[in-house]
Tab-separated table of C-alpha atoms in Angstrom:
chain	number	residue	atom	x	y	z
J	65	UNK	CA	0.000	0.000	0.000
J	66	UNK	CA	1.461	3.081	-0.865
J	67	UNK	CA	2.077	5.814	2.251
J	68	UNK	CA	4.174	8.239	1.008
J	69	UNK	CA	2.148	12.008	0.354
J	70	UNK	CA	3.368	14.947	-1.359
J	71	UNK	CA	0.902	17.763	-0.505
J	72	UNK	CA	0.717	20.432	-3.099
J	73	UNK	CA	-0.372	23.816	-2.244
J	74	UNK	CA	-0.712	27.073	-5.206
J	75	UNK	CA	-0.853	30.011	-3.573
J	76	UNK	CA	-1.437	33.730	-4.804
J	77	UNK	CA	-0.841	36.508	-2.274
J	78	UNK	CA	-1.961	33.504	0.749
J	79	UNK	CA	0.737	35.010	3.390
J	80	UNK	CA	-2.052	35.217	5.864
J	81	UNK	CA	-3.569	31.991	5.431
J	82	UNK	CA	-0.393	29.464	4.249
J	83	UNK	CA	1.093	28.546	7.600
J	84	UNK	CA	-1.997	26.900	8.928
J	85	UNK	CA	-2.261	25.459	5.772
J	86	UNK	CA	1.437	23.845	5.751
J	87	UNK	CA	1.476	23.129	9.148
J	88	UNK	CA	-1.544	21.247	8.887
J	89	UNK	CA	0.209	19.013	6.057
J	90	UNK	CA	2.992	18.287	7.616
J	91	UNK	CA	1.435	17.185	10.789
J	92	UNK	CA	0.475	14.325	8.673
J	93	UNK	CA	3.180	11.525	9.850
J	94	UNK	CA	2.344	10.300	5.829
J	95	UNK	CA	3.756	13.832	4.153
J	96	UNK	CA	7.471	13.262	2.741
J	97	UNK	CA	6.869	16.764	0.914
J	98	UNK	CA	4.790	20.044	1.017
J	99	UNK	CA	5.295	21.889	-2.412
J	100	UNK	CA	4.180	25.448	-2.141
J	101	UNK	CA	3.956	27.235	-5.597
J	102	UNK	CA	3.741	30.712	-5.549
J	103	UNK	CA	1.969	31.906	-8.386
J	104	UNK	CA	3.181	35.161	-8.965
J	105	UNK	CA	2.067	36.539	-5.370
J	106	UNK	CA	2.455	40.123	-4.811
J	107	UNK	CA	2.861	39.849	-0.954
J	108	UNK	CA	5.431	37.612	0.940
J	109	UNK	CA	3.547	34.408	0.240
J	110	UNK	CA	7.096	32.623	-0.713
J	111	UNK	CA	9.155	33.492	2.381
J	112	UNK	CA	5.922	33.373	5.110
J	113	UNK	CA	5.892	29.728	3.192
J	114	UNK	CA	9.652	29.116	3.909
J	115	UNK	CA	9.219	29.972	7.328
J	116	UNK	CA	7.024	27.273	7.705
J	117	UNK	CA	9.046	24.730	7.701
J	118	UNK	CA	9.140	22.651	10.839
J	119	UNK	CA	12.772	22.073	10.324
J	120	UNK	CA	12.373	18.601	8.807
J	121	UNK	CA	13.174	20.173	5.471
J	122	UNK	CA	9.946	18.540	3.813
J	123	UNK	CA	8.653	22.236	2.816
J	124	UNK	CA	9.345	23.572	-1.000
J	125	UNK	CA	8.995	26.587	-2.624
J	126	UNK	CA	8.628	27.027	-6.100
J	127	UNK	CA	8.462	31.073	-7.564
J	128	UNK	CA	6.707	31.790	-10.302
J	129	UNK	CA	7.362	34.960	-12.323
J	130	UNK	CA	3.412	35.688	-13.005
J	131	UNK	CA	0.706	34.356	-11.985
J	132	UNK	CA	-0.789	31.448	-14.007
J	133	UNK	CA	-3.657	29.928	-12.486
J	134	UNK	CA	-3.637	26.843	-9.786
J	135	UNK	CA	-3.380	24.536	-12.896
J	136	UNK	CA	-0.490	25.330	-14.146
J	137	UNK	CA	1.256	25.885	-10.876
J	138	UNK	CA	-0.287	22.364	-9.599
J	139	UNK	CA	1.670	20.627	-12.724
J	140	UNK	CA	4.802	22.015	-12.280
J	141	UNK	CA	4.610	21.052	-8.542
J	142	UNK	CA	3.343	17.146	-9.901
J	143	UNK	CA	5.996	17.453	-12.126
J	144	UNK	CA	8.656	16.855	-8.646
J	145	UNK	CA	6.531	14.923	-6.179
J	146	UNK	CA	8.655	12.052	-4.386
J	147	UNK	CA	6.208	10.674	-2.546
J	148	UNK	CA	3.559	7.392	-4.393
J	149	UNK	CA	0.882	9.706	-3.647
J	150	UNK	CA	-0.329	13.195	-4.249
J	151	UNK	CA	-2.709	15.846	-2.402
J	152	UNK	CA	-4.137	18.960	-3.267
J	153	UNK	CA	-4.973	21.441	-0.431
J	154	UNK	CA	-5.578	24.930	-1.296
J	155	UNK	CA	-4.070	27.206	0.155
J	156	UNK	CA	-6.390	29.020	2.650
J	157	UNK	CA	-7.870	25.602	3.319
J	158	UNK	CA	-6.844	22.940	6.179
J	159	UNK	CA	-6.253	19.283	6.713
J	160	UNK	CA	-7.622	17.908	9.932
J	161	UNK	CA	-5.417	15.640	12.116
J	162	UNK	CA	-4.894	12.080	11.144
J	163	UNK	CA	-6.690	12.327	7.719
J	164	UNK	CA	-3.998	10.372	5.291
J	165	UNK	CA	-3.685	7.635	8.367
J	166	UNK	CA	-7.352	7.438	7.382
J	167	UNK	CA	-7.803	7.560	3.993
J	168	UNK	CA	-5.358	5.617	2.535
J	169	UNK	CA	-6.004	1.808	3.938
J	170	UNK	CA	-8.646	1.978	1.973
J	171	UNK	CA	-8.325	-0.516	-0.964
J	172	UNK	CA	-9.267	-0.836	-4.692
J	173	UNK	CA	-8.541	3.065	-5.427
J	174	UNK	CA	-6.830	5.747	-8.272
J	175	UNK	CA	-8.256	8.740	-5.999
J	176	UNK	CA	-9.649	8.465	-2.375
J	177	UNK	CA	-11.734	11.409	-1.283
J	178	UNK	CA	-13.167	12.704	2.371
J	179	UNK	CA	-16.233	14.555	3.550
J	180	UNK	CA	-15.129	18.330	3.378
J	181	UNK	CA	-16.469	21.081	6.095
J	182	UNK	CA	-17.066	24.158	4.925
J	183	UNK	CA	-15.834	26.996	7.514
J	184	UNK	CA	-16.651	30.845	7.200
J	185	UNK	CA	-13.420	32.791	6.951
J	186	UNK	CA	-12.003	33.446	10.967
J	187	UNK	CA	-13.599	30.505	11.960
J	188	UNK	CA	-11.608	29.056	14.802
J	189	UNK	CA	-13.650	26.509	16.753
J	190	UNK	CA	-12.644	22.494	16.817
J	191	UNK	CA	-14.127	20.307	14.166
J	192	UNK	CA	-15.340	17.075	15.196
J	193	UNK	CA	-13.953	14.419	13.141
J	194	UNK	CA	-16.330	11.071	13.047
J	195	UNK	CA	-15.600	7.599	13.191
J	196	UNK	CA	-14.222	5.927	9.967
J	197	UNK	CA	-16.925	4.673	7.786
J	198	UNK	CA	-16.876	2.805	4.741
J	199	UNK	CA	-15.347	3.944	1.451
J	200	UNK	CA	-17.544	3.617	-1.844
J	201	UNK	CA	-16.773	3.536	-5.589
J	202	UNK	CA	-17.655	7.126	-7.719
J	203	UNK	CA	-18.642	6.492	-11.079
J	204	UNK	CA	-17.661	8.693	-13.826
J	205	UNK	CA	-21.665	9.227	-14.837
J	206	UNK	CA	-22.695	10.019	-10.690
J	207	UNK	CA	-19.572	11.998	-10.231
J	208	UNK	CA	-20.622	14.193	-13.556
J	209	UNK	CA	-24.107	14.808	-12.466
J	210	UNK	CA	-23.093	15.727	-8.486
J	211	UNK	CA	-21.810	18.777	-10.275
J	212	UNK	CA	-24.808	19.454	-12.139
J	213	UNK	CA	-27.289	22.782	-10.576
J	214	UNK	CA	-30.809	21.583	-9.869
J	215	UNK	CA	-33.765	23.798	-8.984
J	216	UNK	CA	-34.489	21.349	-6.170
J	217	UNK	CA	-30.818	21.516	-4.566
J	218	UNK	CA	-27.781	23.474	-4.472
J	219	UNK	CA	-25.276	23.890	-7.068
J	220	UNK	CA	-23.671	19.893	-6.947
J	221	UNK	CA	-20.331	20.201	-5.579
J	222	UNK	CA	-18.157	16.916	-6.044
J	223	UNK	CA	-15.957	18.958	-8.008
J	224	UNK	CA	-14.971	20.302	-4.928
J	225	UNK	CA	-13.653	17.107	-4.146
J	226	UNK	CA	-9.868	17.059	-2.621
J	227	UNK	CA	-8.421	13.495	-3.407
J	228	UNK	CA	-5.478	11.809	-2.908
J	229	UNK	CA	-3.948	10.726	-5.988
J	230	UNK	CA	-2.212	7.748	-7.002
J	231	UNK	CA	1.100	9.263	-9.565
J	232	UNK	CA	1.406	6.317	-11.053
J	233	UNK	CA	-1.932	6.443	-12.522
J	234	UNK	CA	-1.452	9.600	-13.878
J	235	UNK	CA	1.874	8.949	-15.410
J	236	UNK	CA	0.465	5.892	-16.977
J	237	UNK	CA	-2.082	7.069	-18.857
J	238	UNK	CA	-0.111	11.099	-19.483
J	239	UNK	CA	-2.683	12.517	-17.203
J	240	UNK	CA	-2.302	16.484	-15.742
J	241	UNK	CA	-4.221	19.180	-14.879
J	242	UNK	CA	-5.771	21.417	-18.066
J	243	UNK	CA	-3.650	24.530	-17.599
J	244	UNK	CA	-6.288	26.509	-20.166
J	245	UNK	CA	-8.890	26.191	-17.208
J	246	UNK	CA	-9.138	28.860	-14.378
J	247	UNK	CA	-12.693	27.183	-12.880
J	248	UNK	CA	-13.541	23.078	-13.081
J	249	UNK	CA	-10.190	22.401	-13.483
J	250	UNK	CA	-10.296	19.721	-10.733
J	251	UNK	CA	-13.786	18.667	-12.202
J	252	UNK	CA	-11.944	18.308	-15.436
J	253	UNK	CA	-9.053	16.057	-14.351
J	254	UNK	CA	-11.224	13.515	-12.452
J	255	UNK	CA	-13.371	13.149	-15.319
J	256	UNK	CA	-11.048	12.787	-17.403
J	257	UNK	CA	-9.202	10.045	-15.146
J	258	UNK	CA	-12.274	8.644	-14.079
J	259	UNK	CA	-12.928	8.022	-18.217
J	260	UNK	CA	-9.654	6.561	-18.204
J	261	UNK	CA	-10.795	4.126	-16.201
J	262	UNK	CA	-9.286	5.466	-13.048
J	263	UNK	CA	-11.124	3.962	-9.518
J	264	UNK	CA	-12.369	6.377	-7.061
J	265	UNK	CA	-14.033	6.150	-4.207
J	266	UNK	CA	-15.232	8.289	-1.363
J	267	UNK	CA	-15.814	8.325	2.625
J	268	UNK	CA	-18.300	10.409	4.849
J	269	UNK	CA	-15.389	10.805	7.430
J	270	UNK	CA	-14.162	14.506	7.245
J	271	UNK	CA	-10.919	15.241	6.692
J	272	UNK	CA	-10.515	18.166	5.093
J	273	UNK	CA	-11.431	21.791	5.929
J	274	UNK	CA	-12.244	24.407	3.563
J	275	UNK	CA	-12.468	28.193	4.008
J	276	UNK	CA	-15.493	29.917	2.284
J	277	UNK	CA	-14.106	33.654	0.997
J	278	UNK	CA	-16.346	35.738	-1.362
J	279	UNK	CA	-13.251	36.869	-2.934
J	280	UNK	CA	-12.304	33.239	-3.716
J	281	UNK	CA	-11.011	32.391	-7.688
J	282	UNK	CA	-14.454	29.991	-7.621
J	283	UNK	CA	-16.287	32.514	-6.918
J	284	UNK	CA	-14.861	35.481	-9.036
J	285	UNK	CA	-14.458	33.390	-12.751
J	286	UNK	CA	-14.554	35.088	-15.802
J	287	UNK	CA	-17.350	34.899	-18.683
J	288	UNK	CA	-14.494	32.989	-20.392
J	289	UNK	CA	-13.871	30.826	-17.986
J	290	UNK	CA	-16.937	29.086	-18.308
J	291	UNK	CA	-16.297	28.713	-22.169
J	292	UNK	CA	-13.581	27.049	-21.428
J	293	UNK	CA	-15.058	24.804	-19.175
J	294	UNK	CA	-17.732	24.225	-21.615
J	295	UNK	CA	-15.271	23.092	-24.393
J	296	UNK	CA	-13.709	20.908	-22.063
J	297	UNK	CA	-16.621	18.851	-21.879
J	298	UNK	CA	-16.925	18.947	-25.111
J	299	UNK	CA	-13.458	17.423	-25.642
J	300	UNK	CA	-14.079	14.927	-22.804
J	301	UNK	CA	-17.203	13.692	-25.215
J	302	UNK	CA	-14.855	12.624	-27.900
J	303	UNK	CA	-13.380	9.762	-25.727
J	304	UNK	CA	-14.867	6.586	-25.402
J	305	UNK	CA	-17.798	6.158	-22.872
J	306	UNK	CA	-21.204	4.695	-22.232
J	307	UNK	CA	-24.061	6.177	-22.931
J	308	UNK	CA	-25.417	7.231	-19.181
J	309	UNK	CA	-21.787	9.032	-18.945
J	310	UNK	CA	-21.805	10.640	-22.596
J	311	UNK	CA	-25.733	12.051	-21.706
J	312	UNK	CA	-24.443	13.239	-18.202
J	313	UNK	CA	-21.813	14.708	-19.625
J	314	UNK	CA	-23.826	16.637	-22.378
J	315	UNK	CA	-25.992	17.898	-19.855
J	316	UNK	CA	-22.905	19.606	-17.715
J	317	UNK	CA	-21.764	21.296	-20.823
J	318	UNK	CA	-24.986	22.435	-21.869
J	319	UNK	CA	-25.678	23.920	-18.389
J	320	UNK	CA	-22.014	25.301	-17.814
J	321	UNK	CA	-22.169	26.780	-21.802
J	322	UNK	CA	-25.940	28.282	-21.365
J	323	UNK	CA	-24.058	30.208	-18.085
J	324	UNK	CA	-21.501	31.787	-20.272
J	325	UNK	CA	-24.319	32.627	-22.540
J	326	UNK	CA	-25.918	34.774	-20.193
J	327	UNK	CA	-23.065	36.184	-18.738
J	328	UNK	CA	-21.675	36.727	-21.891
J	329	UNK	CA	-24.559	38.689	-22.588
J	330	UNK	CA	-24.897	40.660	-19.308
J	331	UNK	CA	-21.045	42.181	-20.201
J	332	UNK	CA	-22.417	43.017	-23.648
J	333	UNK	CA	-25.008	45.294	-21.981
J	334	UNK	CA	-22.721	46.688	-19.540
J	335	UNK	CA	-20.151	47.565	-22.131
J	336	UNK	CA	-22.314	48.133	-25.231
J	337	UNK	CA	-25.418	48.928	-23.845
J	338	UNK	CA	-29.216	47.296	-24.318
J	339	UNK	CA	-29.665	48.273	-27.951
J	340	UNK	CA	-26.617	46.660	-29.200
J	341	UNK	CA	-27.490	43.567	-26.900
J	342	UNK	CA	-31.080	42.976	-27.972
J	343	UNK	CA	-29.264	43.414	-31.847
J	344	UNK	CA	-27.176	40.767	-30.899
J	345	UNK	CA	-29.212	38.634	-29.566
J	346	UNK	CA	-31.488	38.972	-32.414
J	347	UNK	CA	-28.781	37.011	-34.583
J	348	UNK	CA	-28.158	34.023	-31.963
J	349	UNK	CA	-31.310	32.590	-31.497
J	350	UNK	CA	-29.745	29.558	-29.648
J	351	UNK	CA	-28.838	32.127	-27.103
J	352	UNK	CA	-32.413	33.542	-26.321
J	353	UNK	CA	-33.913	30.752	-24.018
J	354	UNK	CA	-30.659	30.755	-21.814
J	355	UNK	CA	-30.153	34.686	-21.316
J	356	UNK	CA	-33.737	35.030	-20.750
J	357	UNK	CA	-34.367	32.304	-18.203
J	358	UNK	CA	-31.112	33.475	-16.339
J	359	UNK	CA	-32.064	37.030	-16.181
J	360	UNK	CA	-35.470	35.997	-15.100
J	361	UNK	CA	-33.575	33.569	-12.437
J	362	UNK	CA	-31.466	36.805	-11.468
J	363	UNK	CA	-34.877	38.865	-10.470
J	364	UNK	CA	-36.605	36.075	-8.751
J	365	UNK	CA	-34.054	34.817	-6.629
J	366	UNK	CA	-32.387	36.168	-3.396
J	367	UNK	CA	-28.975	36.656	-2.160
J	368	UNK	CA	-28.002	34.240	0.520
J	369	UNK	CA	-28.048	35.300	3.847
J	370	UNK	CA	-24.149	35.630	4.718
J	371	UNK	CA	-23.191	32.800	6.851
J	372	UNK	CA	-22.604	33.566	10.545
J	373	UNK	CA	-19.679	32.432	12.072
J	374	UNK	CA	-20.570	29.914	13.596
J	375	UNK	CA	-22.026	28.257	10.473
J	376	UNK	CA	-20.412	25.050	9.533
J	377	UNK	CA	-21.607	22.895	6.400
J	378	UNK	CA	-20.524	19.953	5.162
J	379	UNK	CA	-20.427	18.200	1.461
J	380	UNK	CA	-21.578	14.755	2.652
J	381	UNK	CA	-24.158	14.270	5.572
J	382	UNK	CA	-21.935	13.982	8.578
J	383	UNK	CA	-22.283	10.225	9.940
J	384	UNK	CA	-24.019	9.058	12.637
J	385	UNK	CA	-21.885	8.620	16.149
């Protein structure tokens, strides 16, 4: 069974957040290596990072000279993990204690994933973890449609996902991160391992703790972001899959491209104004049904109360004691 963990962090202008997020890896007795890339930070990200170190030499800092998004920064650091194994943890998130010791006895897996608690920024309160439960297979069709947005549910989140990797099954089958995506690019690469025929498997235990911020890169994408992430779907529907996965597939790019349609839209208006929109719109017919229904989804809905801080959710149910 493999044991050995090289936790990769990218990290933009993170000074304030990174320690908790280092020391947090490498109180993991699993971690041979914590790769910090900083991707073109404009505060002391790289030397608060250095700092870190416990003095077992296991933290390392890679510069880059601008910033280019956490997927190219997560390849170059995949590019010199040691360790069998490899973990993403963002950079303003946390591991909680004992998660790898956890996780990885599990058998029968490509990428092993844990229940993820969702923490408002400053909070500071113990989470509990549960007792280990048992781990169950993803499929590449179930995984695809727990990131679809139903009006009966939130947006699906299993994109937000934080696996361990196995290296070797990347390697084998020239796997990386898509380092033209700036949003889904984790929803991308499981996809497209988990077409590849890649096992992976999840547990309700938490283990990982993530830090809600409305200024996070999730939460601040660009119109052409979700292009992107639209033609990546597209590309992943020229590989060979079943039916149920090609149709769940389909349905994620035709809800992530009918976003961009409206939003494209909504920055036509704001930098053209509403004559030149409506003229557009008037000559893309296919866009009509999705910029209407999103502006209509716009008016009707409300803003979400902002969490208090005491508010805690969580991805999966916890389980019961």
């Amino acid at each position: 069974m493999p044991t050995s963990v090289s936790v990769i962090i990218a990290a933009k202008d993170s000074a304030d957040t990174i320690v908790r997020a280092i020391t947090s890896a490498l109180n993991q007795p699993e971690v041979i290596q914590v790769i910090v890339v900083d991707d073109g930070s404009k505060d002391t990200t790289a030397q608060v990072a250095r700092d870190a170190d416990d003095g077992s030499g296991r933290v390392e800092v890679m510069s880059l000279g601008k910033n280019h998004g956490p997927a190219y920064a997560r390849n170059r650091a995949l590019e010199v993990c040691r360790g069998q194994l490899a973990a993403i943890l963002d950079a303003d998130d946390f591991l909680l204690p004992g998660r790898f010791t956890r996780l990885l006895p599990h058998a029968d897996w490509d990428m092993i994933a844990d229940n993820i608690a969702f923490v408002p920024t400053g909070y500071d309160a113990p989470l509990e973890i549960k007792g280990t439960d048992d781990a169950h297979p993803l499929s590449l069709e179930d995984f695809v449609l727990g990131n679809l947005t139903r009006d009966d549910m939130h947006r699906g989140e299993l994109g937000f996902l934080k696996p361990v990797i196995r290296l070797a099954f990347l390697k084998a089958h020239k796997l990386s991160y898509n380092e033209g995506l700036r949003l889904g690019e984790d929803y991308d690469l499981y996809a497209r391992m988990l077409a590849a025929g890649g096992r992976f498997k999840t547990t309700r235990t938490l283990g990982y703790g993530a830090v809600v911020r409305p200024n996070s890169l999730s939460g601040q994408h660009r119109t052409e972001d979700l292009r992107r992430l639209a033609d990546a779907d597209h590309d992943l529907l020229a590989l060979p899959l079943s039916a149920p996965e090609r149709q769940a597939i389909a349905l994620h790019e035709t809800q992530t491209r009918n976003r961009y349609r409206h939003r494209h839209y909504l920055d036509l208006k704001r930098d053209k104004g509403a004559v030149a929109t409506v003229m557009a719109l008037l000559g893309d017919p296919v866009s009509w049904l999705p910029v209407v229904s999103g502006v209509l989804r716009d008016k009707l809905s409300s803003p979400p109360a902002p969490p208090a801080n005491s508010d805690v959710r969580y991805l999966f149910p916890l389980p019961e004691a």
